[in-house]
Short mmCIF file of N, CA, C and O in Angstrom, two decimals:
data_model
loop_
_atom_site.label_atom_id
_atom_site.label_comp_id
_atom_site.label_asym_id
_atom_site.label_seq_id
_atom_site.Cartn_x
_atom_site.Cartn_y
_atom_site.Cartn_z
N UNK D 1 4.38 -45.61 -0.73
CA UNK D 1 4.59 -44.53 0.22
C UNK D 1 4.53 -43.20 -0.51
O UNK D 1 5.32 -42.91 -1.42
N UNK D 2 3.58 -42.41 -0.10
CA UNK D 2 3.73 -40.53 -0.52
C UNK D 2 4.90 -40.26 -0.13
O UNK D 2 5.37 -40.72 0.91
N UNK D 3 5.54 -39.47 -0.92
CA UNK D 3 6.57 -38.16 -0.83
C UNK D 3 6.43 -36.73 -0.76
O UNK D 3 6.13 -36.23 -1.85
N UNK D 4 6.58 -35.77 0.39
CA UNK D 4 6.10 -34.46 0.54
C UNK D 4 7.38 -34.28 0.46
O UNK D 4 8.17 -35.22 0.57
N UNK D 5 7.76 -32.97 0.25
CA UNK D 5 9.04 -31.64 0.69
C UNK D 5 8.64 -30.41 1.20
O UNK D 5 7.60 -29.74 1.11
N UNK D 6 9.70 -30.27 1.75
CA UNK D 6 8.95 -28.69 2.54
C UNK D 6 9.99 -28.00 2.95
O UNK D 6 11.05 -28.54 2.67
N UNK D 7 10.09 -26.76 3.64
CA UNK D 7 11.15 -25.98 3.62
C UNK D 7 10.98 -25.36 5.24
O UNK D 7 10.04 -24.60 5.49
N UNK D 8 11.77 -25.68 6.10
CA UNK D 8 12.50 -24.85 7.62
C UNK D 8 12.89 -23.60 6.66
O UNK D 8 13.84 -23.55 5.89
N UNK D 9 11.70 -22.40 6.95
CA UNK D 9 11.90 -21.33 6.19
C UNK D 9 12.49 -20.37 7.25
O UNK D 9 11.87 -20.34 8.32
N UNK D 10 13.65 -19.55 7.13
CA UNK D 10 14.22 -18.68 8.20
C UNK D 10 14.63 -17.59 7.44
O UNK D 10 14.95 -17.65 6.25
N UNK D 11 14.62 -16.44 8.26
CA UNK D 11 14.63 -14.89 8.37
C UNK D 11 16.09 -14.12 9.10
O UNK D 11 15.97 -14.28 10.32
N UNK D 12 16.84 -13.68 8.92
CA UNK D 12 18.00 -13.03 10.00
C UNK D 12 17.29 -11.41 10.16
O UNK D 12 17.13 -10.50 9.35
N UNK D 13 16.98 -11.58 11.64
CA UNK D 13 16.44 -9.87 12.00
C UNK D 13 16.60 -9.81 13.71
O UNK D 13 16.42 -10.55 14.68
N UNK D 14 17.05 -8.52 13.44
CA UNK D 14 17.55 -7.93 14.81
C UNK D 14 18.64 -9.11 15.88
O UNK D 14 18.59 -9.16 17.11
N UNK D 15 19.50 -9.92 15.01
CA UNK D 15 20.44 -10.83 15.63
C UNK D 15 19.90 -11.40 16.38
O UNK D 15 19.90 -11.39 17.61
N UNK D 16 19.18 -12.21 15.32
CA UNK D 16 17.95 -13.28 15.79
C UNK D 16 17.66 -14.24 14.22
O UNK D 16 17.58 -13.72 13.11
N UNK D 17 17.53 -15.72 14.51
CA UNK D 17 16.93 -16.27 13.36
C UNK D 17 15.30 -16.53 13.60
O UNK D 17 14.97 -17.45 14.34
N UNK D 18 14.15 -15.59 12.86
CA UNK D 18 13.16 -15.86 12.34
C UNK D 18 12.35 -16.77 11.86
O UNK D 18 11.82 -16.47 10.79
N UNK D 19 11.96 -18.33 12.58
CA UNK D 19 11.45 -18.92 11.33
C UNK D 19 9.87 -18.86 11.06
O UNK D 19 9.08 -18.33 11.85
N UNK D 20 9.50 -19.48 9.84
CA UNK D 20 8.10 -19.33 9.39
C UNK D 20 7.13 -20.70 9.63
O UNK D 20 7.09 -21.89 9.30
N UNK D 21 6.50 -19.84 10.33
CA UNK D 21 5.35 -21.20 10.79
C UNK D 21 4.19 -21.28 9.98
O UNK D 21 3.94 -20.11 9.70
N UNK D 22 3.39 -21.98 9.46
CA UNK D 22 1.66 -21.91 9.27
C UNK D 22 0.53 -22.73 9.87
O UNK D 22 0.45 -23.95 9.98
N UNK D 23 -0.09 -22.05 10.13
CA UNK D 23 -1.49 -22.71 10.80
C UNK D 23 -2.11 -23.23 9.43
O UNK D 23 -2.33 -22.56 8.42
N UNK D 24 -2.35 -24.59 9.64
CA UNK D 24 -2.94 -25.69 8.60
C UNK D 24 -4.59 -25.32 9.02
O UNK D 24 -4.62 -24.32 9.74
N UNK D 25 -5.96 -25.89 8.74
CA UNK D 25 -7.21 -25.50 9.05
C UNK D 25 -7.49 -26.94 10.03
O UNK D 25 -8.31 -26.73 10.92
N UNK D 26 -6.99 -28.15 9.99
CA UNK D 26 -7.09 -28.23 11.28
C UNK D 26 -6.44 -28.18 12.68
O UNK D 26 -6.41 -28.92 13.66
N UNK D 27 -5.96 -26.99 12.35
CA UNK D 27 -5.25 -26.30 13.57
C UNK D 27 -3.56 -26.03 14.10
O UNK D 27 -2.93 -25.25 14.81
N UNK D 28 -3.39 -26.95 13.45
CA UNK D 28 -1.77 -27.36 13.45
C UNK D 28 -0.92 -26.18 13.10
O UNK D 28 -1.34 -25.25 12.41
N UNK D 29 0.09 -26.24 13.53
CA UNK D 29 1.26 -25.25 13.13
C UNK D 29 1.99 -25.97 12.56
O UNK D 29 2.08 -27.14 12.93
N UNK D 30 2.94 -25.35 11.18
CA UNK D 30 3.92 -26.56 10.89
C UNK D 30 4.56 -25.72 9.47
O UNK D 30 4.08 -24.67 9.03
N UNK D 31 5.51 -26.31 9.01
CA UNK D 31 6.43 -25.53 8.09
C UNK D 31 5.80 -25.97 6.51
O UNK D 31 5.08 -26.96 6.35
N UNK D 32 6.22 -25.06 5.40
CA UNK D 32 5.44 -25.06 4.70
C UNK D 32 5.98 -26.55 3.69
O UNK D 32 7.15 -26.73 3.34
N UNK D 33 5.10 -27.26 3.44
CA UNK D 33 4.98 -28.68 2.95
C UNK D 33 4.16 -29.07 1.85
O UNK D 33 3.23 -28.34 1.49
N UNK D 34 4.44 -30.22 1.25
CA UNK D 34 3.42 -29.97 0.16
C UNK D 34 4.17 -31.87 -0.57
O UNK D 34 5.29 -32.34 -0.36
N UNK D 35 2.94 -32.49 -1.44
CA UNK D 35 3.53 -33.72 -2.80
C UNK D 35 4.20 -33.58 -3.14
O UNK D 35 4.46 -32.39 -2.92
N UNK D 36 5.09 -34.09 -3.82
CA UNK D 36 5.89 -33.66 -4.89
C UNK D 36 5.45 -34.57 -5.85
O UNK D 36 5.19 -35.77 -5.70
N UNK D 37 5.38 -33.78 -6.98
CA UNK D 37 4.96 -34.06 -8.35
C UNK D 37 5.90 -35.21 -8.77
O UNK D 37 7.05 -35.25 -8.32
N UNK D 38 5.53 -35.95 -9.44
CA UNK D 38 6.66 -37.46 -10.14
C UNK D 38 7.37 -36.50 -11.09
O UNK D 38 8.48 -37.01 -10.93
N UNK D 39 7.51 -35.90 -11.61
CA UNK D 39 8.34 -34.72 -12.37
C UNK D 39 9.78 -34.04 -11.50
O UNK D 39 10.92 -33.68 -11.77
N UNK D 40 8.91 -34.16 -10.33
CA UNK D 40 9.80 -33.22 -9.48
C UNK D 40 10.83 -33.70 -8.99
O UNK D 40 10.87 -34.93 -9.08
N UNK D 41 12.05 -33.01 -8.29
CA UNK D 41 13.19 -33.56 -7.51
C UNK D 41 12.38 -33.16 -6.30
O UNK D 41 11.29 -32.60 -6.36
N UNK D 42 13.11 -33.53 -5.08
CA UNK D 42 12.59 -33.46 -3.78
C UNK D 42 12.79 -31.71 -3.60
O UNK D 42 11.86 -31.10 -3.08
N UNK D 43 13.73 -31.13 -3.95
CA UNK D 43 13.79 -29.75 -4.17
C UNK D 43 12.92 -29.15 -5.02
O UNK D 43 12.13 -28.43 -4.40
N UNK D 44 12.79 -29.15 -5.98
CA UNK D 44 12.18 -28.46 -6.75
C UNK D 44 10.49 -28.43 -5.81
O UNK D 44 9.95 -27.41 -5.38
N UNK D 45 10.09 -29.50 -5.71
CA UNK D 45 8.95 -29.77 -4.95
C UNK D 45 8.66 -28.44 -3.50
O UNK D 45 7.67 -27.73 -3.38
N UNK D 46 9.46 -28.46 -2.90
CA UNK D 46 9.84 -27.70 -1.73
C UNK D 46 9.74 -26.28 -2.12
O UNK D 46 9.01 -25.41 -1.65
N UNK D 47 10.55 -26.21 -2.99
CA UNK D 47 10.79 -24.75 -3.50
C UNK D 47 9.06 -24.26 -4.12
O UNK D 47 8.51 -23.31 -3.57
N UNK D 48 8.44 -24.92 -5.13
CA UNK D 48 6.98 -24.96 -5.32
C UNK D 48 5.81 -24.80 -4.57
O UNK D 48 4.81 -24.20 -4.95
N UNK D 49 5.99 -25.49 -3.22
CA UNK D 49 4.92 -25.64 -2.54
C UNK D 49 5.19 -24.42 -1.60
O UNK D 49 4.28 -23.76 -1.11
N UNK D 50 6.46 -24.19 -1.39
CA UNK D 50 7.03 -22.62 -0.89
C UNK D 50 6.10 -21.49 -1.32
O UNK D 50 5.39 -20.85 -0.54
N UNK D 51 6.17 -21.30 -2.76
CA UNK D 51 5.89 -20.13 -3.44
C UNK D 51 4.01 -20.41 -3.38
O UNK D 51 3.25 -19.48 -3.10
N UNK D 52 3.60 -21.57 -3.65
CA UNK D 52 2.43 -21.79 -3.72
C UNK D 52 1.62 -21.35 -2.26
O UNK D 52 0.64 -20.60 -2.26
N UNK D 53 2.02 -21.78 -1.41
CA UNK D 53 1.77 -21.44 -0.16
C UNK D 53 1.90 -20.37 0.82
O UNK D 53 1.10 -20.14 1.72
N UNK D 54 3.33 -19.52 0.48
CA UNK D 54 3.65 -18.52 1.29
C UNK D 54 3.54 -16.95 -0.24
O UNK D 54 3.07 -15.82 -0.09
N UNK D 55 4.04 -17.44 -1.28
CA UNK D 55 4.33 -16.32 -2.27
C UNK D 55 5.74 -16.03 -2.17
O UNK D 55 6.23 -15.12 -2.83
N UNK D 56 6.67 -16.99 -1.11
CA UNK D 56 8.01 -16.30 -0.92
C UNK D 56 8.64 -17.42 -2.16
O UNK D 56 8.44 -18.63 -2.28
N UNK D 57 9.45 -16.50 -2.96
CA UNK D 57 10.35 -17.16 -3.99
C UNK D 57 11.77 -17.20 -3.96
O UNK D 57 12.48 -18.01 -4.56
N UNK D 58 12.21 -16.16 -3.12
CA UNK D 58 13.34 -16.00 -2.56
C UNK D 58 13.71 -16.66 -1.67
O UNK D 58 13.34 -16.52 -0.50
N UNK D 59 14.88 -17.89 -2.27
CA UNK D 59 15.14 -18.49 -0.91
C UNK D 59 16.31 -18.90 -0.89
O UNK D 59 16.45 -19.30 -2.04
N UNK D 60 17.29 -19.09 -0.35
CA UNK D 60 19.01 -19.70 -0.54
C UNK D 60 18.81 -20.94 0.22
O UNK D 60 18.56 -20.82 1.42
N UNK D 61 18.89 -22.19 -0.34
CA UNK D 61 18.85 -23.31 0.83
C UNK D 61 20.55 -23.60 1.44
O UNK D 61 21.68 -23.66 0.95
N UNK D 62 20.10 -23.70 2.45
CA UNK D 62 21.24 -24.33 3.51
C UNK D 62 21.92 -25.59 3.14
O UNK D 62 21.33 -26.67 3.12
N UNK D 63 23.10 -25.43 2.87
CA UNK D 63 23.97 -26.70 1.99
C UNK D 63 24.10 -27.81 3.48
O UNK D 63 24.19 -27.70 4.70
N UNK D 64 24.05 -28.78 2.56
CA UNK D 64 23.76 -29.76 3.79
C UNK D 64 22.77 -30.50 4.80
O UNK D 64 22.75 -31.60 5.36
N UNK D 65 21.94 -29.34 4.75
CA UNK D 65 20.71 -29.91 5.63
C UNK D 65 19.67 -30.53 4.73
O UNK D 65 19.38 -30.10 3.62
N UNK D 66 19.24 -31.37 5.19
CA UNK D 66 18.16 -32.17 4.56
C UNK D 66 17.78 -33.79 5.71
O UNK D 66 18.56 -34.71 5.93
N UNK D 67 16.43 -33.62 6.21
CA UNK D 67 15.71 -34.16 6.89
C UNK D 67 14.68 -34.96 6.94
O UNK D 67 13.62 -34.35 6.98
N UNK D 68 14.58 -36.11 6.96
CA UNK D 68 12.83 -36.64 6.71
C UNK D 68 12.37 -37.28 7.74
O UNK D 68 13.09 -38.02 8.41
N UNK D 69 10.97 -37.07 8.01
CA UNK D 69 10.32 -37.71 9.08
C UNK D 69 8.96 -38.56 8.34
O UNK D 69 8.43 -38.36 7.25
N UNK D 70 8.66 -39.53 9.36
CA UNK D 70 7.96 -40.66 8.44
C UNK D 70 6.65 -40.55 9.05
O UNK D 70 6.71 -40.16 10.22
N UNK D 71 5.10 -40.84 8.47
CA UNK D 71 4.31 -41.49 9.45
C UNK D 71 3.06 -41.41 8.59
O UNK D 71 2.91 -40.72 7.57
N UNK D 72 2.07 -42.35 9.24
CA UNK D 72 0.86 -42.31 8.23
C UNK D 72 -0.30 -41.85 8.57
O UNK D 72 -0.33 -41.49 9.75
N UNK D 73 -1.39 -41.71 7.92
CA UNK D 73 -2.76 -41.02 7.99
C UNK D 73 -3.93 -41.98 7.70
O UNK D 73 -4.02 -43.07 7.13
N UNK D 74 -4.75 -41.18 8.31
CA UNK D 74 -5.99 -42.38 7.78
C UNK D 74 -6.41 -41.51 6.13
O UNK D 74 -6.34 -40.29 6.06
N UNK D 75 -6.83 -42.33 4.97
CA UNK D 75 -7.32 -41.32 3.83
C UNK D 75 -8.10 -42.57 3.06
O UNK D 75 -7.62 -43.51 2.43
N UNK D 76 -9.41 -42.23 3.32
CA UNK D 76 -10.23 -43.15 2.61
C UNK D 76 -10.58 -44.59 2.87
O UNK D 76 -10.73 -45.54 2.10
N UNK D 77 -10.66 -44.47 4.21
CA UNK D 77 -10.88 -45.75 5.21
C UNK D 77 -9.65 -46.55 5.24
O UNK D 77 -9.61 -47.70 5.68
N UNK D 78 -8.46 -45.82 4.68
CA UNK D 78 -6.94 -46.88 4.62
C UNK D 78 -6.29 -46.22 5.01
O UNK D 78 -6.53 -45.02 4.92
N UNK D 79 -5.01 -46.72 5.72
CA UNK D 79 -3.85 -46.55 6.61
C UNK D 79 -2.98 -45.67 5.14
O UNK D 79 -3.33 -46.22 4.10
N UNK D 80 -2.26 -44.82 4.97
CA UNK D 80 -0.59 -44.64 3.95
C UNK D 80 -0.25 -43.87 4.50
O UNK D 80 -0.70 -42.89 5.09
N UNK D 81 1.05 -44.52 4.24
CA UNK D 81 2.39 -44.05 5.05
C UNK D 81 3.26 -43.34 3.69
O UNK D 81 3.47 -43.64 2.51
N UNK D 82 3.67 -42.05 4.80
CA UNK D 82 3.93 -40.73 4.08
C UNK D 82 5.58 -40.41 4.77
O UNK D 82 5.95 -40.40 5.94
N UNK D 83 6.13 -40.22 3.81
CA UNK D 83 7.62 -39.27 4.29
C UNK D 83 7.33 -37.87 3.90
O UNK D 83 6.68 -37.49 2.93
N UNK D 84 7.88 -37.22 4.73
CA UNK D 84 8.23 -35.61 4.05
C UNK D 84 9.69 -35.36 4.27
O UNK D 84 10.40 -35.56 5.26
N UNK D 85 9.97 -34.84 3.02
CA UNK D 85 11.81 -34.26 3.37
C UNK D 85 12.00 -32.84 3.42
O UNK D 85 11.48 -32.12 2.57
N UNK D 86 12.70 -32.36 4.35
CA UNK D 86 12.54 -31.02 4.59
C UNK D 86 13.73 -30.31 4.52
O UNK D 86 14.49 -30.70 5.40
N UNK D 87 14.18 -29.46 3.85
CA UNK D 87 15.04 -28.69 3.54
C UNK D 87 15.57 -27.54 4.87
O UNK D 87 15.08 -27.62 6.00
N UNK D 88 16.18 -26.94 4.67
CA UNK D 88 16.30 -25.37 5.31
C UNK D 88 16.51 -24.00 4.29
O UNK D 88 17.49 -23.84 3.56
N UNK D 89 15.93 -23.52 4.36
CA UNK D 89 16.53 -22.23 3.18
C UNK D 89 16.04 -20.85 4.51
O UNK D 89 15.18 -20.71 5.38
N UNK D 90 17.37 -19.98 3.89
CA UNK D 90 17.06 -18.32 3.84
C UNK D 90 16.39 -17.82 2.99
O UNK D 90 16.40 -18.10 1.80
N UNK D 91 15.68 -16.93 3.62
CA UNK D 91 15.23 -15.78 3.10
C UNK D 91 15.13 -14.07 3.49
O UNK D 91 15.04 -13.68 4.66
N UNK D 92 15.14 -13.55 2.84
CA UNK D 92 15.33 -11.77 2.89
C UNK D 92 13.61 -11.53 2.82
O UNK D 92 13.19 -10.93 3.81
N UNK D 93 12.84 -11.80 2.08
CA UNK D 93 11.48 -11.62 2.48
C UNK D 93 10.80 -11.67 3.65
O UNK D 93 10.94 -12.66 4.37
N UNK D 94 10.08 -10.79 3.97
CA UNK D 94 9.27 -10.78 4.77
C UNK D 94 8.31 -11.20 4.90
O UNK D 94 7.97 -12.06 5.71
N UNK D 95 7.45 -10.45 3.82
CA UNK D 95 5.59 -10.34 3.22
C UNK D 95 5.35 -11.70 3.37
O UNK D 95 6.33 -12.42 3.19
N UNK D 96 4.41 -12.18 3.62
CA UNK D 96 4.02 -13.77 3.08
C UNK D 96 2.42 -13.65 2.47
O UNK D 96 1.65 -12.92 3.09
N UNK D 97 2.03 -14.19 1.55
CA UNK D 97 0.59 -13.81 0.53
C UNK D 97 0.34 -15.07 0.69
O UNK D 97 0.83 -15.63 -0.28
N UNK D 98 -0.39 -16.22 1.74
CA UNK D 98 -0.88 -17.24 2.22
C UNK D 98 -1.83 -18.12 0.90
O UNK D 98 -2.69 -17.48 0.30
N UNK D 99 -1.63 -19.28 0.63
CA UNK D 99 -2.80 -19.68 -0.48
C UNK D 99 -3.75 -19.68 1.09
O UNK D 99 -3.64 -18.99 2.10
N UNK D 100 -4.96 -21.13 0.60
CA UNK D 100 -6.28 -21.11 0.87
C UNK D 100 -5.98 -22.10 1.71
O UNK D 100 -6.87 -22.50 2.46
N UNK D 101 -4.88 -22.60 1.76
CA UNK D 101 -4.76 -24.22 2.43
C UNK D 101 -3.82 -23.59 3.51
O UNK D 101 -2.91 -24.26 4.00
N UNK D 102 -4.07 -22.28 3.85
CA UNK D 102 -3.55 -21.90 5.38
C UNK D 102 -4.57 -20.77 6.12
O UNK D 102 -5.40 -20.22 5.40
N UNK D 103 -4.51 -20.43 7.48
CA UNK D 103 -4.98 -19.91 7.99
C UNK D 103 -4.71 -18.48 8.63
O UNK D 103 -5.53 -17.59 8.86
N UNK D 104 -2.92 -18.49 8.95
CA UNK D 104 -2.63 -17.62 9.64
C UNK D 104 -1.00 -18.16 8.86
O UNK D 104 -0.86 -18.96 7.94
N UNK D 105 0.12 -17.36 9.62
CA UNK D 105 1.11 -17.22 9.21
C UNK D 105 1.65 -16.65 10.29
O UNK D 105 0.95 -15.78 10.81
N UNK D 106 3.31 -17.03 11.09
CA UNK D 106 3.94 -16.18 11.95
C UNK D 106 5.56 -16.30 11.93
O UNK D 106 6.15 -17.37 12.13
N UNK D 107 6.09 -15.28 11.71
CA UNK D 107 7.66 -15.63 12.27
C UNK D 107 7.85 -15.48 13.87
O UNK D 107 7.17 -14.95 14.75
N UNK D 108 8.89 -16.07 13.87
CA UNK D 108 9.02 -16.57 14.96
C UNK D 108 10.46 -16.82 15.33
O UNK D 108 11.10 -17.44 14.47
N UNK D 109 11.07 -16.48 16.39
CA UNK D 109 12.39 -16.92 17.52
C UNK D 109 12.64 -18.55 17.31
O UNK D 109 11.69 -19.17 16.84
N UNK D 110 13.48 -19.05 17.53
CA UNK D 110 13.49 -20.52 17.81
C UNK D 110 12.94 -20.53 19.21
O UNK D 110 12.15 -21.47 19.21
N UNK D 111 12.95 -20.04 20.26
CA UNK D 111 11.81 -20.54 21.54
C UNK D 111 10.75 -21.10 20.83
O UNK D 111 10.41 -22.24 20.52
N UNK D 112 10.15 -19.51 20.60
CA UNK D 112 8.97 -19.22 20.92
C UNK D 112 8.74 -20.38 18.95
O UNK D 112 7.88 -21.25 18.86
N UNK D 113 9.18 -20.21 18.38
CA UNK D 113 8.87 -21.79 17.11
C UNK D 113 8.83 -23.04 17.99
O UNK D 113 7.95 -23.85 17.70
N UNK D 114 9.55 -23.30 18.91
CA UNK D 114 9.29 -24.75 19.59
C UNK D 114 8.31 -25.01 20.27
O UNK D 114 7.81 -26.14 20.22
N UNK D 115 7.81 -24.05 21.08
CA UNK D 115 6.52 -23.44 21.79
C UNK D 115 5.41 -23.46 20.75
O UNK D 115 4.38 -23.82 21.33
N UNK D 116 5.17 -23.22 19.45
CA UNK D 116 4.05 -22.90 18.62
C UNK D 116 3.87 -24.42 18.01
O UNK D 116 2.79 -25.01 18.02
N UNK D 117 4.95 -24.88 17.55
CA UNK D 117 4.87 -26.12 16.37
C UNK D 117 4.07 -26.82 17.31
O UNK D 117 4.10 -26.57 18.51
N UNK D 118 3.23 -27.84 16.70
CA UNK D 118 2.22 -28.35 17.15
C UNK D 118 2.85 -29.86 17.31
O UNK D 118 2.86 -30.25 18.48
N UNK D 119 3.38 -30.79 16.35
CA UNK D 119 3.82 -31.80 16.23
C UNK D 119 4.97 -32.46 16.64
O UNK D 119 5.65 -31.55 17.12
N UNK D 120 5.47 -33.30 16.71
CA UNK D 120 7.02 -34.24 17.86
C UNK D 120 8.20 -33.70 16.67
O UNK D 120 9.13 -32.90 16.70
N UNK D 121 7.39 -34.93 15.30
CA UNK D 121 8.51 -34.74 14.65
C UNK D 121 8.56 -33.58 14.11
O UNK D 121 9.57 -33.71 13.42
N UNK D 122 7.99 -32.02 13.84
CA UNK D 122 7.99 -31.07 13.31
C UNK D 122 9.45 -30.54 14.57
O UNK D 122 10.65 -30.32 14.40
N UNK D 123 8.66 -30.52 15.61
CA UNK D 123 9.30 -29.88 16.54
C UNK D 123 11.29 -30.74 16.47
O UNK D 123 12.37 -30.16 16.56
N UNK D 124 11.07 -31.90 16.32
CA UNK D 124 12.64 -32.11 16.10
C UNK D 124 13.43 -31.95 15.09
O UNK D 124 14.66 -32.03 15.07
N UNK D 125 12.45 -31.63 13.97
CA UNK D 125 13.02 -30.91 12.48
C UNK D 125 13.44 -29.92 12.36
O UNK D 125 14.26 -29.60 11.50
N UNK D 126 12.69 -28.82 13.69
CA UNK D 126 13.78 -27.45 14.09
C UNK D 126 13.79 -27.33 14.97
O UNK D 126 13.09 -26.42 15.42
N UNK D 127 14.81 -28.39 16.15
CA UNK D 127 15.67 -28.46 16.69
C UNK D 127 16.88 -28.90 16.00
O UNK D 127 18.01 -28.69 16.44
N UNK D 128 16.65 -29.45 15.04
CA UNK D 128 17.93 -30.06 13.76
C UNK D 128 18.12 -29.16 13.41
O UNK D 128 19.32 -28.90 13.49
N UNK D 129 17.09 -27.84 12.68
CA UNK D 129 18.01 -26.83 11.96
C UNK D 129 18.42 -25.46 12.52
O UNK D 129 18.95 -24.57 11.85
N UNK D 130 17.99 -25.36 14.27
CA UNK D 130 18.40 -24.79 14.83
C UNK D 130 19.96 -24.96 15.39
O UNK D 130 20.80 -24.10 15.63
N UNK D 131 20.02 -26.43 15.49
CA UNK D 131 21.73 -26.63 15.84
C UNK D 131 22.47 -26.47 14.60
O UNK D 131 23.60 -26.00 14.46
N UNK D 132 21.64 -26.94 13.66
CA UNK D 132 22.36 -26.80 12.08
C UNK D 132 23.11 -25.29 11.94
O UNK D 132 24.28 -25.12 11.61
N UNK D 133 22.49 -24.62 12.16
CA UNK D 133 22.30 -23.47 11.57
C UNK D 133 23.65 -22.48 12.99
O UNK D 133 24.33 -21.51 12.65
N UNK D 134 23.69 -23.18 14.62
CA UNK D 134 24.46 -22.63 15.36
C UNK D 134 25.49 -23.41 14.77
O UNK D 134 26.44 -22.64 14.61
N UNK D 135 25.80 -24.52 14.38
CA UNK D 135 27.31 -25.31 14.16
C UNK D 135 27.85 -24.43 13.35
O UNK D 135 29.01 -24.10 13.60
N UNK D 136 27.00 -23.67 11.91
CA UNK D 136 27.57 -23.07 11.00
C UNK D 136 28.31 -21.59 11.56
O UNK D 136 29.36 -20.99 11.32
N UNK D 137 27.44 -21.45 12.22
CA UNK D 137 28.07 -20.10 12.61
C UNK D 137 29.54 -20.42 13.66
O UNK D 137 30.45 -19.60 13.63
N UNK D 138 29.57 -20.85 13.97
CA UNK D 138 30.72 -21.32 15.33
C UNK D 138 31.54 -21.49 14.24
O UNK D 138 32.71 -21.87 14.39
#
């Protein structure tokens, strides 16, 4: 089985949480993700494919949250089955400097993020860190 990590990247602006979406090239919206290296912890991985992908390095992760969703692909006329574990972190950045393996880039409301994400389990990964994130505050 592959191992990805990735990061529910969020923003606090105008008493509102921000999160960061990307358009993949075939079309998809989805949070920023990536292998993790056999070197890597499932964090470190996350935090990497973060910076590789968005340029954002600044990030505080959310104690506690941590998520994985399962499922496989076709790659090379064979079925593998892939987990990704997904973090939550803050960030104070704005800017995002996109690698090549994205298309577009948007922050976003939690609506209007549930409305954009393209995928089931993406979409229940932040609905998890949208309640995550109201429990803390309460």
């Amino acid at each position: 089985m592959e191992t990805s990590a990735g990061v529910v990247l969020y923003r606090y602006e105008n008493l509102d949480n921000l999160f960061l979406l990307l358009k993949y090239p075939s079309g998809h919206w989805d949070f920023a993700k990536g292998h993790r290296e056999m070197w890597e912890t499932n964090k470190q991985a996350a935090v990497r494919e973060l910076a590789e992908e968005t340029g954002i390095k600044d990030i505080i992760f959310v104690k506690g949250f941590k998520k994985r969703i399962y499922y496989s692909y076709l790659s090379a006329g064979r079925m593998t089955k892939k987990q990704v574990i997904f973090f939550l972190g803050r960030t104070l950045e704005e800017d995002v400097r996109l690698s090549d393996e994205h298309l577009e880039y948007v922050w976003l409301n939690y609506e209007e993020s549930l409305e954009r994400v393209t995928f089931d389990n993406a979409k229940r990964i932040l609905v998890s860190a949208h309640r995550f994130l109201n429990f803390m505050t309460k």
